[in-house]
Short mmCIF file of C-alpha atoms and ligand atoms in Angstrom, two decimals:
data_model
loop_
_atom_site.label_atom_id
_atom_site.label_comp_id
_atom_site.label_asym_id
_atom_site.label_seq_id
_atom_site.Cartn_x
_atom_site.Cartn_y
_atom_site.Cartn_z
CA UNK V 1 18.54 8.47 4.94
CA UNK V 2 16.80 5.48 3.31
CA UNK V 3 16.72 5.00 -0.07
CA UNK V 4 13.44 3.56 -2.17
CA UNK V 5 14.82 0.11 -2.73
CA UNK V 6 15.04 0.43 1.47
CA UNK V 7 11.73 1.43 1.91
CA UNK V 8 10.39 -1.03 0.10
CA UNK V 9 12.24 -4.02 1.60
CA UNK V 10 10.66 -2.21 4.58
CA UNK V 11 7.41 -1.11 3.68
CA UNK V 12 4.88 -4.43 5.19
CA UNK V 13 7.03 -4.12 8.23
CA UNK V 14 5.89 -0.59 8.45
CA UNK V 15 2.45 -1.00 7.52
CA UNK V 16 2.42 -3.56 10.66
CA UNK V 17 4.14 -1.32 12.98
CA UNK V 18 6.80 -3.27 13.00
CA UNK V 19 10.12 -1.80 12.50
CA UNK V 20 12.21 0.43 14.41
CA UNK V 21 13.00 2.68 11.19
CA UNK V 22 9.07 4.04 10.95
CA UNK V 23 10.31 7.84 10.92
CA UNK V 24 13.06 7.06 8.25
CA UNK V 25 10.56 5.74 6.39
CA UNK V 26 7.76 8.47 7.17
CA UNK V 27 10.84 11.11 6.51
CA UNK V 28 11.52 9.34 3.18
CA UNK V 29 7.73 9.08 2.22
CA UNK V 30 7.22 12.85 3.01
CA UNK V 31 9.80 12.85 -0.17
CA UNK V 32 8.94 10.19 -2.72
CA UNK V 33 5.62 10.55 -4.01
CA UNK V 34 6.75 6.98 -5.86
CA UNK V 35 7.33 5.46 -2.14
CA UNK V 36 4.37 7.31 -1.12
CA UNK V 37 2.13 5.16 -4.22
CA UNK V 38 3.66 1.77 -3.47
CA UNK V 39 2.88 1.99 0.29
CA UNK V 40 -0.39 2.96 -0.98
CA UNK V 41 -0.62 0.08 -3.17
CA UNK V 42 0.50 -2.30 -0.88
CA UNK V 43 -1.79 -1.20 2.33
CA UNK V 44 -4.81 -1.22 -0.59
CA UNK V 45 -3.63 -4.48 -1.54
CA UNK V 46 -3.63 -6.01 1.76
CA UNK V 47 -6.72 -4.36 3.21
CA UNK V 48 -8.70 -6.02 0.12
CA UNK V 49 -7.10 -9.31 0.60
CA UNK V 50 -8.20 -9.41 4.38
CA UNK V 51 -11.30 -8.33 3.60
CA UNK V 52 -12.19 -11.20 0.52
CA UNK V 53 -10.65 -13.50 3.32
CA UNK V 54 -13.51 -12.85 5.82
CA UNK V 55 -16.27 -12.23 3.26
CA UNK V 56 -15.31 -14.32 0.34
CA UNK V 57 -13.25 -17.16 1.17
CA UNK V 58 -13.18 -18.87 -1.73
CA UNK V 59 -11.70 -16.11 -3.95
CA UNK V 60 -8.62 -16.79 -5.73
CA UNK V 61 -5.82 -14.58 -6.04
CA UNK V 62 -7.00 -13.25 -9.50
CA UNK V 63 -10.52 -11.96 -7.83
CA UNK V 64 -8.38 -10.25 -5.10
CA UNK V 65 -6.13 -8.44 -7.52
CA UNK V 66 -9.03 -7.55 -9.86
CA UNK V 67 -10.27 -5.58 -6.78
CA UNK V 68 -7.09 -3.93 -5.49
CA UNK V 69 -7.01 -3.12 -9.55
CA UNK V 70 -10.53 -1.85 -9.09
CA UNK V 71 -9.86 0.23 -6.03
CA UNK V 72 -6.69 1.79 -7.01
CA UNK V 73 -8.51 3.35 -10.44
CA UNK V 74 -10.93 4.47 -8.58
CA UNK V 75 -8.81 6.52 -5.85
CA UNK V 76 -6.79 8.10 -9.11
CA UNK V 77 -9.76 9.36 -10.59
CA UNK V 78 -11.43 10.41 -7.94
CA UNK V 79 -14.08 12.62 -9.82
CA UNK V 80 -14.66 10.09 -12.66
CA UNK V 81 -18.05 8.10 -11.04
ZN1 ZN A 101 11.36 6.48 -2.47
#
């Protein structure tokens, strides 16, 4: 069994399909609802990056993170618009 300091080491590996431990970690996510949030975090966080890539190129890393900040308030209050 992994433990959270494992999944995290792990976690862009997973998110890239790139690691033969996948069901460990999907095992240990069906568990830790903390693991479950920074895999979250981290797939938001790299889904807005790629995207300010293509369609703003010339954002700096404080624009990106204002978004992923932006975009992770907005999925934890999801009835709050
Ligand atoms: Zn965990």
């Amino acid at each position: 069994m992994l433990n959270c300091k494992q999944v995290a080491t792990l976690a862009s590996d997973y998110l890239d399909n790139n690691t033969s431990l996948r069901w460990q970690i999907r095992l240990h996510l069906l568990m830790c609802a903390n693991c479950r949030r920074f895999i979250r975090h981290l797939q938001i966080t790299r889904d807005v990056g790629a995207r300010m890539a293509i369609n703003e190129p010339g954002a700096d890393a404080e624009a990106v993170w204002n978004k992923v900040q932006t975009r992770i308030k907005k999925e934890a209050q999801p009835d709050q618009e």
